[in-house]
Short mmCIF file of C-alpha atoms and ligand atoms in Angstrom, two decimals:
data_model
loop_
_atom_site.label_atom_id
_atom_site.label_comp_id
_atom_site.label_asym_id
_atom_site.label_seq_id
_atom_site.Cartn_x
_atom_site.Cartn_y
_atom_site.Cartn_z
CA UNK V 1 25.34 65.18 107.51
CA UNK V 2 23.11 63.10 109.80
CA UNK V 3 24.50 60.10 111.64
CA UNK V 4 23.41 56.75 110.27
CA UNK V 5 22.05 54.10 112.58
CA UNK V 6 21.57 50.59 111.10
CA UNK V 7 19.55 47.90 112.81
CA UNK V 8 19.50 44.31 111.58
CA UNK V 9 18.89 40.94 113.18
CA UNK V 10 22.61 39.99 112.92
CA UNK V 11 25.50 42.40 112.80
CA UNK V 12 28.44 41.64 110.53
CA UNK V 13 31.29 42.52 112.89
CA UNK V 14 34.81 43.03 111.55
CA UNK V 15 37.29 40.33 112.71
CA UNK V 16 40.16 41.01 115.13
CA UNK V 17 42.27 42.46 112.37
CA UNK V 18 39.50 44.82 111.31
CA UNK V 19 38.65 42.85 108.14
CA UNK V 20 34.96 43.05 107.17
CA UNK V 21 32.97 39.90 106.65
CA UNK V 22 32.88 38.98 102.96
CA UNK V 23 29.88 40.23 101.07
CA UNK V 24 28.90 43.41 99.32
CA UNK V 25 26.06 44.25 101.63
CA UNK V 26 28.24 44.42 104.76
CA UNK V 27 30.93 46.40 102.92
CA UNK V 28 28.43 48.91 101.43
CA UNK V 29 26.66 49.46 104.73
CA UNK V 30 29.94 49.91 106.61
CA UNK V 31 31.01 52.44 104.00
CA UNK V 32 27.75 54.36 104.46
CA UNK V 33 28.15 54.31 108.24
CA UNK V 34 31.70 55.66 107.99
CA UNK V 35 30.87 58.30 105.43
CA UNK V 36 28.29 59.88 107.69
CA UNK V 37 30.58 59.65 110.75
CA UNK V 38 30.04 58.26 114.20
CA UNK V 39 27.82 55.43 112.87
CA UNK V 40 25.96 52.92 115.01
CA UNK V 41 24.98 49.33 114.08
CA UNK V 42 22.66 47.52 116.44
CA UNK V 43 21.45 43.94 116.44
CA UNK V 44 21.54 40.48 117.98
CA UNK V 45 25.00 39.18 118.99
CA UNK V 46 24.12 35.66 117.78
CA UNK V 47 24.46 34.41 121.38
CA UNK V 48 21.62 32.66 123.16
CA UNK V 49 21.51 32.53 126.96
CA UNK V 50 19.05 30.94 129.37
CA UNK V 51 18.11 34.46 130.47
CA UNK V 52 19.54 37.37 128.50
CA UNK V 53 20.03 40.86 129.97
CA UNK V 54 17.33 43.26 128.80
CA UNK V 55 18.80 46.47 130.16
CA UNK V 56 22.01 47.05 128.25
CA UNK V 57 23.77 46.63 124.92
CA UNK V 58 27.32 45.33 124.64
CA UNK V 59 29.22 48.04 122.79
CA UNK V 60 32.32 47.71 120.67
CA UNK V 61 34.04 50.53 118.83
CA UNK V 62 35.86 49.43 115.68
CA UNK V 63 37.26 51.82 113.12
CA UNK V 64 34.92 54.68 113.99
CA UNK V 65 31.74 52.59 114.10
CA UNK V 66 29.91 51.59 117.27
CA UNK V 67 28.48 48.06 117.31
CA UNK V 68 25.76 47.66 119.93
CA UNK V 69 24.77 44.06 120.50
CA UNK V 70 22.22 42.22 122.59
CA UNK V 71 22.07 38.52 123.39
CA UNK V 72 18.72 36.71 123.26
CA UNK V 73 17.14 34.48 125.82
CA UNK V 74 16.28 30.90 124.78
CA UNK V 75 12.63 31.72 124.58
CA UNK V 76 13.32 34.88 122.53
CA UNK V 77 15.40 32.83 120.11
CA UNK V 78 12.78 30.09 119.84
CA UNK V 79 9.80 32.37 119.42
CA UNK V 80 11.12 35.42 117.57
CA UNK V 81 13.88 34.02 115.38
CA UNK V 82 13.38 30.26 114.87
CA UNK V 83 9.64 30.68 115.37
CA UNK V 84 7.74 33.66 113.95
CA UNK V 85 10.46 35.04 111.67
CA UNK V 86 11.61 31.79 110.15
CA UNK V 87 8.53 29.56 110.40
CA UNK V 88 5.82 32.09 109.68
CA UNK V 89 7.09 35.22 107.95
CA UNK V 90 9.76 33.50 105.79
CA UNK V 91 7.54 30.74 104.35
CA UNK V 92 4.49 33.03 103.90
CA UNK V 93 6.42 35.82 102.23
CA UNK V 94 7.90 33.17 99.94
CA UNK V 95 4.36 31.87 99.08
CA UNK V 96 4.77 28.65 101.09
CA UNK V 97 1.55 28.59 103.15
CA UNK V 98 1.95 24.82 103.38
CA UNK V 99 5.13 25.27 105.44
CA UNK V 100 3.95 28.03 107.78
CA UNK V 101 3.63 26.87 111.39
CA UNK V 102 1.74 29.60 113.13
CA UNK V 103 1.69 29.72 116.94
CA UNK V 104 0.32 32.59 119.04
CA UNK V 105 3.18 32.22 121.51
CA UNK V 106 5.75 32.80 118.77
CA UNK V 107 3.93 35.79 117.43
CA UNK V 108 4.00 37.41 120.85
CA UNK V 109 7.72 36.55 121.17
CA UNK V 110 8.33 38.34 117.87
CA UNK V 111 6.68 41.52 119.04
CA UNK V 112 8.37 41.19 122.43
CA UNK V 113 11.87 41.11 120.91
CA UNK V 114 11.00 44.08 118.78
CA UNK V 115 9.95 45.95 121.94
CA UNK V 116 13.20 44.89 123.56
CA UNK V 117 15.19 46.31 120.58
CA UNK V 118 13.17 49.57 120.80
CA UNK V 119 13.82 49.84 124.56
CA UNK V 120 17.53 49.38 124.08
CA UNK V 121 17.84 51.64 121.05
CA UNK V 122 15.65 54.62 122.06
CA UNK V 123 18.01 56.19 124.58
CA UNK V 124 20.82 56.10 121.99
CA UNK V 125 18.95 57.97 119.29
CA UNK V 126 19.28 61.65 118.49
CA UNK V 127 16.58 63.72 116.68
CA UNK V 128 18.58 64.16 113.50
CA UNK V 129 19.71 60.53 113.16
CA UNK V 130 18.81 58.50 110.09
CA UNK V 131 17.69 55.02 111.15
CA UNK V 132 17.76 52.24 108.62
CA UNK V 133 16.12 48.96 109.73
CA UNK V 134 16.62 45.72 107.79
CA UNK V 135 14.43 42.83 107.06
CA UNK V 136 11.45 40.77 108.17
CA UNK V 137 12.73 40.09 111.68
CA UNK V 138 12.20 43.78 112.62
CA UNK V 139 9.09 45.01 110.81
CA UNK V 140 7.44 46.29 114.05
CA UNK V 141 10.54 48.22 115.26
CA UNK V 142 9.65 51.69 113.82
CA UNK V 143 6.17 51.57 115.42
CA UNK V 144 7.69 50.66 118.76
CA UNK V 145 10.28 53.48 118.44
CA UNK V 146 7.53 55.95 117.57
CA UNK V 147 5.61 54.84 120.66
CA UNK V 148 8.68 55.73 122.72
CA UNK V 149 8.71 59.23 121.24
CA UNK V 150 11.40 58.79 118.62
CA UNK V 151 10.86 61.35 115.83
CA UNK V 152 13.88 60.89 113.55
CA UNK V 153 13.47 59.53 110.06
CA UNK V 154 13.24 55.74 109.96
CA UNK V 155 13.56 53.65 106.82
CA UNK V 156 13.07 49.95 106.23
CA UNK V 157 14.36 47.57 103.58
CA UNK V 158 12.74 44.22 103.03
CA UNK V 159 15.27 41.73 101.64
CA UNK V 160 12.64 39.11 100.90
CA UNK V 161 9.53 39.32 98.66
CA UNK V 162 6.32 41.01 99.70
CA UNK V 163 3.44 38.53 99.00
CA UNK V 164 0.20 39.08 97.14
CA UNK V 165 -2.78 39.90 99.43
CA UNK V 166 -4.33 36.41 99.21
CA UNK V 167 -1.20 34.97 100.75
CA UNK V 168 -0.54 37.72 103.27
CA UNK V 169 -4.00 37.53 104.75
CA UNK V 170 -3.66 33.87 105.42
CA UNK V 171 -1.26 34.88 108.20
CA UNK V 172 -3.33 35.33 111.36
CA UNK V 173 -1.65 38.54 112.49
CA UNK V 174 -1.29 40.08 109.06
CA UNK V 175 -3.08 43.31 110.07
CA UNK V 176 -0.61 44.06 112.82
CA UNK V 177 2.30 43.38 110.49
CA UNK V 178 0.90 45.52 107.65
CA UNK V 179 0.04 48.41 109.98
CA UNK V 180 3.50 48.26 111.60
CA UNK V 181 5.21 48.45 108.23
CA UNK V 182 3.34 51.66 107.48
CA UNK V 183 5.01 53.36 110.47
CA UNK V 184 8.21 53.87 108.45
CA UNK V 185 9.08 57.08 106.54
CA UNK V 186 10.52 55.03 103.65
CA UNK V 187 9.82 51.41 102.81
CA UNK V 188 12.15 49.75 100.30
CA UNK V 189 11.18 46.59 98.40
CA UNK V 190 13.42 44.61 96.04
CA UNK V 191 11.23 44.95 92.90
CA UNK V 192 8.28 46.73 91.38
CA UNK V 193 6.29 43.53 91.80
CA UNK V 194 6.74 43.50 95.57
CA UNK V 195 5.74 47.13 95.65
CA UNK V 196 2.63 46.37 93.56
CA UNK V 197 1.73 43.49 95.93
CA UNK V 198 2.10 45.81 98.89
CA UNK V 199 -0.17 48.42 97.27
CA UNK V 200 -2.74 45.69 96.46
CA UNK V 201 -2.69 44.62 100.16
CA UNK V 202 -3.38 48.24 101.28
CA UNK V 203 -6.22 48.65 98.77
CA UNK V 204 -7.83 45.29 99.50
CA UNK V 205 -7.79 46.02 103.23
CA UNK V 206 -9.19 49.46 102.48
CA UNK V 207 -6.56 51.16 104.61
CA UNK V 208 -4.86 53.29 101.94
CA UNK V 209 -2.76 53.19 98.82
CA UNK V 210 -0.54 55.23 96.57
CA UNK V 211 -1.45 58.93 96.31
CA UNK V 212 1.32 60.15 93.95
CA UNK V 213 4.63 58.89 92.52
CA UNK V 214 6.29 56.90 95.39
CA UNK V 215 4.01 58.57 98.04
CA UNK V 216 1.60 56.41 99.91
CA UNK V 217 -1.06 57.11 102.48
CA UNK V 218 -2.26 54.39 104.86
CA UNK V 219 -3.45 54.13 108.48
CA UNK V 220 -3.59 57.95 108.65
CA UNK V 221 0.09 58.25 107.80
CA UNK V 222 2.04 59.24 104.72
CA UNK V 223 5.24 57.63 103.65
CA UNK V 224 7.44 56.80 100.65
CA UNK V 225 7.56 53.27 99.23
CA UNK V 226 9.59 52.19 96.25
CA UNK V 227 11.66 49.47 94.60
CA UNK V 228 15.33 49.57 95.51
CA UNK V 229 16.90 46.46 93.89
CA UNK V 230 19.88 45.35 95.98
CA UNK V 231 23.08 44.48 94.21
CA UNK V 232 26.72 43.46 94.62
CA UNK V 233 30.13 45.18 94.42
CA UNK V 234 30.24 44.43 90.74
CA UNK V 235 33.74 45.68 89.85
CA UNK V 236 35.36 44.19 92.90
CA UNK V 237 33.70 40.84 92.32
CA UNK V 238 34.79 40.81 88.66
CA UNK V 239 38.34 41.48 89.82
CA UNK V 240 38.18 38.69 92.43
CA UNK V 241 37.03 36.22 89.81
CA UNK V 242 39.72 37.25 87.38
CA UNK V 243 42.49 36.75 89.98
CA UNK V 244 40.91 33.48 91.22
CA UNK V 245 40.79 32.14 87.67
CA UNK V 246 44.47 31.36 87.76
CA UNK V 247 45.43 32.04 91.37
CA UNK V 248 43.11 29.95 93.52
CA UNK V 249 44.09 26.41 94.45
CA UNK V 250 40.61 24.95 94.64
CA UNK V 251 39.66 26.51 91.33
CA UNK V 252 42.80 25.07 89.79
CA UNK V 253 42.24 21.56 91.10
CA UNK V 254 38.55 21.65 90.16
CA UNK V 255 39.55 22.61 86.62
CA UNK V 256 42.06 19.75 86.53
CA UNK V 257 39.37 17.29 87.60
CA UNK V 258 37.07 18.44 84.78
CA UNK V 259 39.29 18.64 81.74
CA UNK V 260 37.13 18.38 78.62
CA UNK V 261 33.90 18.75 80.63
CA UNK V 262 31.58 21.66 81.01
CA UNK V 263 30.76 22.80 84.56
CA UNK V 264 27.22 23.86 85.56
CA UNK V 265 27.10 25.60 88.97
CA UNK V 266 24.41 26.20 91.61
CA UNK V 267 25.10 28.11 94.81
CA UNK V 268 22.49 28.56 97.50
CA UNK V 269 21.95 28.47 101.22
CA UNK V 270 20.15 25.24 101.97
CA UNK V 271 16.63 26.65 101.84
CA UNK V 272 13.37 25.38 100.34
CA UNK V 273 12.86 28.72 98.61
CA UNK V 274 15.87 28.17 96.45
CA UNK V 275 14.40 25.39 94.31
CA UNK V 276 17.30 22.95 94.79
CA UNK V 277 15.33 19.81 94.41
CA UNK V 278 13.50 21.09 91.30
CA UNK V 279 16.87 22.05 89.83
CA UNK V 280 18.34 18.60 90.37
CA UNK V 281 15.34 17.05 88.75
CA UNK V 282 15.74 19.37 85.74
CA UNK V 283 19.39 18.36 85.50
CA UNK V 284 18.41 14.70 85.69
CA UNK V 285 15.87 15.32 82.92
CA UNK V 286 18.58 16.90 80.76
CA UNK V 287 20.74 13.77 81.16
CA UNK V 288 17.83 11.59 80.26
CA UNK V 289 16.88 13.70 77.19
CA UNK V 290 20.49 14.16 76.07
CA UNK V 291 22.46 10.97 76.75
CA UNK V 292 25.25 12.45 74.67
CA UNK V 293 25.88 14.95 77.44
CA UNK V 294 26.62 12.19 80.00
CA UNK V 295 30.27 12.08 80.87
CA UNK V 296 30.79 15.54 79.32
CA UNK V 297 29.17 17.77 81.92
CA UNK V 298 29.23 18.08 85.67
CA UNK V 299 26.85 19.85 87.98
CA UNK V 300 28.35 21.37 91.15
CA UNK V 301 25.80 22.32 93.80
CA UNK V 302 27.34 24.37 96.62
CA UNK V 303 24.92 24.48 99.54
CA UNK V 304 26.03 25.67 102.94
CA UNK V 305 23.64 24.62 105.70
CA UNK V 306 21.34 27.23 107.19
CA UNK V 307 18.74 27.39 109.97
CA UNK V 308 19.48 23.68 110.74
CA UNK V 309 17.33 23.83 113.92
CA UNK V 310 14.15 24.65 111.97
CA UNK V 311 12.43 21.31 111.17
CA UNK V 312 11.58 22.16 107.53
CA UNK V 313 15.32 22.78 106.87
CA UNK V 314 16.37 19.49 108.40
CA UNK V 315 13.77 17.66 106.24
CA UNK V 316 15.05 19.46 103.17
CA UNK V 317 18.66 18.51 103.81
CA UNK V 318 17.68 14.86 103.80
CA UNK V 319 15.57 15.26 100.65
CA UNK V 320 18.38 16.91 98.67
CA UNK V 321 20.93 14.33 99.75
CA UNK V 322 18.60 11.49 98.72
CA UNK V 323 17.84 13.05 95.35
CA UNK V 324 21.50 13.62 94.55
CA UNK V 325 22.19 9.99 95.57
CA UNK V 326 19.45 8.85 93.17
CA UNK V 327 20.79 10.83 90.21
CA UNK V 328 24.37 9.83 90.81
CA UNK V 329 23.42 6.19 91.42
CA UNK V 330 21.13 5.80 88.39
CA UNK V 331 23.03 7.92 85.81
CA UNK V 332 26.60 7.91 87.01
CA UNK V 333 29.31 5.54 85.83
CA UNK V 334 32.51 4.20 87.38
CA UNK V 335 34.47 7.09 85.87
CA UNK V 336 31.87 9.90 85.94
CA UNK V 337 29.77 11.39 88.76
CA UNK V 338 26.94 13.59 87.39
CA UNK V 339 26.53 15.78 90.49
CA UNK V 340 29.01 17.10 93.07
CA UNK V 341 27.25 18.25 96.20
CA UNK V 342 28.98 20.34 98.85
CA UNK V 343 27.21 20.97 102.08
CA UNK V 344 29.62 23.59 103.41
CA UNK V 345 30.71 27.10 102.64
CA UNK V 346 33.50 27.85 100.16
CA UNK V 347 35.85 30.79 100.35
CA UNK V 348 34.76 33.81 98.41
CA UNK V 349 37.69 33.70 96.02
CA UNK V 350 37.09 29.99 95.19
CA UNK V 351 33.40 30.78 94.65
CA UNK V 352 34.20 33.64 92.28
CA UNK V 353 36.68 31.51 90.31
CA UNK V 354 34.24 28.59 90.07
CA UNK V 355 31.48 30.89 88.77
CA UNK V 356 33.93 32.03 86.12
CA UNK V 357 34.86 28.51 85.15
CA UNK V 358 31.23 27.38 84.93
CA UNK V 359 29.66 27.46 81.48
CA UNK V 360 26.20 27.70 83.04
CA UNK V 361 25.02 29.38 86.23
CA UNK V 362 21.83 27.72 87.42
CA UNK V 363 19.84 30.08 89.68
CA UNK V 364 16.37 28.70 89.84
CA UNK V 365 14.64 29.67 93.10
CA UNK V 366 10.92 29.07 93.51
CA UNK V 367 10.77 32.56 95.01
CA UNK V 368 13.54 34.93 95.94
CA UNK V 369 13.64 38.61 96.94
CA UNK V 370 16.53 39.37 94.64
CA UNK V 371 19.22 36.59 94.54
CA UNK V 372 22.74 37.87 94.67
CA UNK V 373 24.25 34.65 93.31
CA UNK V 374 22.73 35.52 89.88
CA UNK V 375 24.53 38.88 89.93
CA UNK V 376 27.78 37.40 91.26
CA UNK V 377 27.74 34.80 88.46
CA UNK V 378 27.39 37.54 85.81
CA UNK V 379 30.10 39.71 87.36
CA UNK V 380 32.56 36.79 87.44
CA UNK V 381 32.46 35.97 83.77
CA UNK V 382 35.35 36.25 81.34
CA UNK V 383 34.29 38.98 78.86
CA UNK V 384 35.92 37.06 75.98
CA UNK V 385 34.13 33.81 76.75
CA UNK V 386 31.24 34.35 79.15
CA UNK V 387 28.98 31.63 80.52
CA UNK V 388 25.17 31.72 80.43
CA UNK V 389 22.85 32.50 83.31
CA UNK V 390 19.74 30.36 83.60
CA UNK V 391 17.51 32.28 85.93
CA UNK V 392 14.14 31.67 87.53
CA UNK V 393 11.46 34.17 86.60
CA UNK V 394 10.55 34.13 90.28
CA UNK V 395 13.81 35.72 91.42
CA UNK V 396 13.81 39.47 91.93
CA UNK V 397 16.98 39.53 89.75
CA UNK V 398 14.90 38.45 86.74
CA UNK V 399 13.38 41.95 86.65
CA UNK V 400 16.84 43.38 85.84
CA UNK V 401 18.95 40.68 84.19
CA UNK V 402 17.42 40.68 80.78
CA UNK V 403 20.23 38.77 79.17
CA UNK V 404 19.55 35.67 81.25
CA UNK V 405 17.55 32.67 79.95
CA UNK V 406 14.48 32.78 82.12
CA UNK V 407 12.82 29.61 83.31
CA UNK V 408 9.82 28.45 85.30
CA UNK V 409 11.54 26.11 87.81
CA UNK V 410 8.28 24.18 88.33
CA UNK V 411 8.48 23.13 84.65
CA UNK V 412 11.13 20.44 84.81
CA UNK V 413 11.23 19.72 81.06
CA UNK V 414 11.38 23.30 80.01
CA UNK V 415 14.16 23.99 82.52
CA UNK V 416 16.07 20.95 81.14
CA UNK V 417 15.64 22.26 77.60
CA UNK V 418 16.90 25.69 78.68
CA UNK V 419 20.04 24.24 80.27
CA UNK V 420 20.70 22.49 76.99
CA UNK V 421 20.15 25.81 75.15
CA UNK V 422 22.63 27.45 77.48
CA UNK V 423 25.24 24.71 76.98
CA UNK V 424 25.02 24.98 73.21
CA UNK V 425 24.72 28.75 72.88
CA UNK V 426 27.13 30.29 70.30
CA UNK V 427 29.84 32.64 71.54
CA UNK V 428 28.42 35.74 69.83
CA UNK V 429 25.03 35.38 71.61
CA UNK V 430 26.68 34.64 74.94
CA UNK V 431 28.78 37.80 74.71
CA UNK V 432 25.82 39.97 73.70
CA UNK V 433 23.61 38.67 76.56
CA UNK V 434 26.42 38.96 79.10
CA UNK V 435 27.48 42.49 78.05
CA UNK V 436 23.92 43.87 78.55
CA UNK V 437 23.77 42.40 82.08
CA UNK V 438 27.28 43.43 83.08
CA UNK V 439 26.78 47.02 81.88
CA UNK V 440 23.65 47.20 83.99
CA UNK V 441 25.35 45.76 87.05
CA UNK V 442 28.35 48.04 86.81
CA UNK V 443 26.08 51.02 87.19
CA UNK V 444 23.53 49.42 89.53
CA UNK V 445 25.94 48.06 92.11
CA UNK V 446 25.46 47.79 95.90
CA UNK V 447 26.75 51.35 96.52
CA UNK V 448 24.19 52.65 94.05
CA UNK V 449 21.49 50.78 95.99
CA UNK V 450 22.69 52.10 99.31
CA UNK V 451 23.01 55.68 98.20
CA UNK V 452 19.66 55.63 96.46
CA UNK V 453 17.90 54.41 99.57
CA UNK V 454 19.67 56.85 101.82
CA UNK V 455 19.07 59.80 99.52
CA UNK V 456 15.35 58.99 99.60
CA UNK V 457 15.39 58.66 103.39
CA UNK V 458 17.26 61.97 103.76
CA UNK V 459 14.97 63.81 101.35
CA UNK V 460 13.70 66.97 102.93
CA UNK V 461 10.95 67.80 100.46
CA UNK V 462 8.12 69.71 102.07
CA UNK V 463 5.67 67.37 103.71
CA UNK V 464 8.20 64.60 103.87
CA UNK V 465 9.57 65.03 107.35
CA UNK V 466 8.53 62.41 109.91
CA UNK V 467 6.41 64.78 111.98
CA UNK V 468 4.44 65.85 108.89
CA UNK V 469 3.80 62.26 107.98
CA UNK V 470 2.11 61.66 111.26
CA UNK V 471 -1.27 62.92 110.12
CA UNK V 472 -3.00 61.54 113.17
CA UNK V 473 -0.47 61.34 115.98
CA UNK V 474 -3.03 59.68 118.24
C1 GDG P 1 18.37 37.31 101.23
C2 GDG P 1 17.20 37.15 100.19
C3 GDG P 1 18.40 38.71 98.68
C4 GDG P 1 26.38 31.23 99.34
N1 GDG P 1 27.11 30.11 99.50
C5 GDG P 1 28.37 30.53 99.71
C6 GDG P 1 28.42 31.92 99.78
N2 GDG P 1 27.12 32.35 99.51
C7 GDG P 1 26.74 33.73 99.42
C8 GDG P 1 26.47 34.11 97.98
C9 GDG P 1 25.59 35.30 98.12
C10 GDG P 1 24.86 35.03 99.40
O1 GDG P 1 25.55 33.98 100.10
C11 GDG P 1 23.43 34.55 99.17
O2 GDG P 1 22.69 35.65 98.79
P1 GDG P 1 21.24 35.47 98.14
O3 GDG P 1 20.82 36.80 97.65
O4 GDG P 1 21.36 34.44 97.09
O5 GDG P 1 20.33 34.80 99.23
P2 GDG P 1 19.80 34.95 100.78
O6 GDG P 1 20.83 34.49 101.71
O7 GDG P 1 18.55 34.17 100.76
O8 GDG P 1 19.53 36.50 101.01
C12 GDG P 1 17.74 37.35 98.78
C13 GDG P 1 19.43 38.90 99.76
O9 GDG P 1 18.87 38.69 101.06
C14 GDG P 1 20.03 40.31 99.81
O10 GDG P 1 18.98 41.29 99.90
O11 GDG P 1 19.08 38.79 97.43
O12 GDG P 1 16.66 37.25 97.88
O13 GDG P 1 16.60 35.91 100.35
O14 GDG P 1 26.39 36.51 98.27
O15 GDG P 1 27.72 34.35 97.34
N3 GDG P 1 29.51 32.69 99.98
C15 GDG P 1 30.67 31.97 100.21
N4 GDG P 1 30.68 30.60 100.22
C16 GDG P 1 29.57 29.87 99.97
O16 GDG P 1 29.66 28.62 99.97
N5 GDG P 1 31.77 32.64 100.43
#
């Protein structure tokens, strides 16, 4: 079996006791690395130095896996990570042209760091390795590896949406990005809609398109592209929630503080794509439309900070805090606070237990590649008395979770009505909707996602090896 090499911007290192970072993705990828033996995971260490070394990787061997890490210089961090990745690609791929801050310097920093990764990785690769590169930070990496003579199979998974062509082409360097993506042997998107957008971009640019089931031809290369919806460790998460229901202190004290009240929960990184302000406004609308609900429900929004050095994120932090203050100030009473807002991360067990306790899971991003919170909420429910998932139609998860109540998060009144529908849904309907989603997630868990992608990348069908794909090696 070929060795697996994973490359991602950040590397989820096990702690000193060998425990893996929480989260299904890290667990599934570690399992895949171990299964194939002698696995390698390369990425940024998370450290920024005035001038970072560009000639070696720091290597750590833990439990049979080699972690190869590089620091970034201050300018690399500013231009590649905080700049092009998070102020150009992230907003544009989430349809927020208004928030994209394009600067030529940052674009060149993005390609420079990808060249650095390629320089550092190339000497470590063997011809029969399987290389799996993750996410928008590293789109140009395969092209750079090919330029250095690497011939092994290289796959890419995009965790965020792929935009429609009208949005993509608003990005000044879109052609370089689109061409670079086509250097992979397998490109994985979250949903069929992302795949369709990608195809549309190729056709509109007149550079190629789909030639048969999953096989694409563009820029004189052939490759596979498909939808590989990411998921969670469903059974393990369900178990975690069941244990936390009675065994977690925070869950217990939260329940005690909400006797006789229904909990509505939202959990998101602090990010403008997650629709947090729209969600709070919908909740406010619900309280205005249904005064009888006041005092009987509570909305808990758990929002760990992220990317705090990117200006759009700082602005958003302020906006959310102000809005929550407005709702609590205008609708709260001396003995009831409508919204509880937590700006830090909770433990995984507490999170699972709170999902289970919440009658409604509010997952209403304006745009999201998948959204794992939606799947975690479903997995956490008590089969005998499950809560209801209210889910944005703009989350990738909406393509799969058919038992959710779908909403358009831009439509405040409709979202408010849907929360009310969720709160008053009869038990029979709740069970039926939940069962369909849970059955789906038990089969389509994160291991299924991982194996499906790797099986496609490994596929040795005639005409599918990397060398054959290179129709025009010049
Ligand atoms: C990107 C794409 C795609 C959140 N708060 C706490 C906490 N979390 C955990 C959740 C969940 C994860 O963070 C968030 O995952 P999402 O999928 O919702 O979102 P992104 O971070 O934007 O991830 C997304 C994903 O990649 C995977 O491909 O689904 O569309 O944007 O697991 O539980 N965990 C803990 N405490 C918190 O306070 N422990």
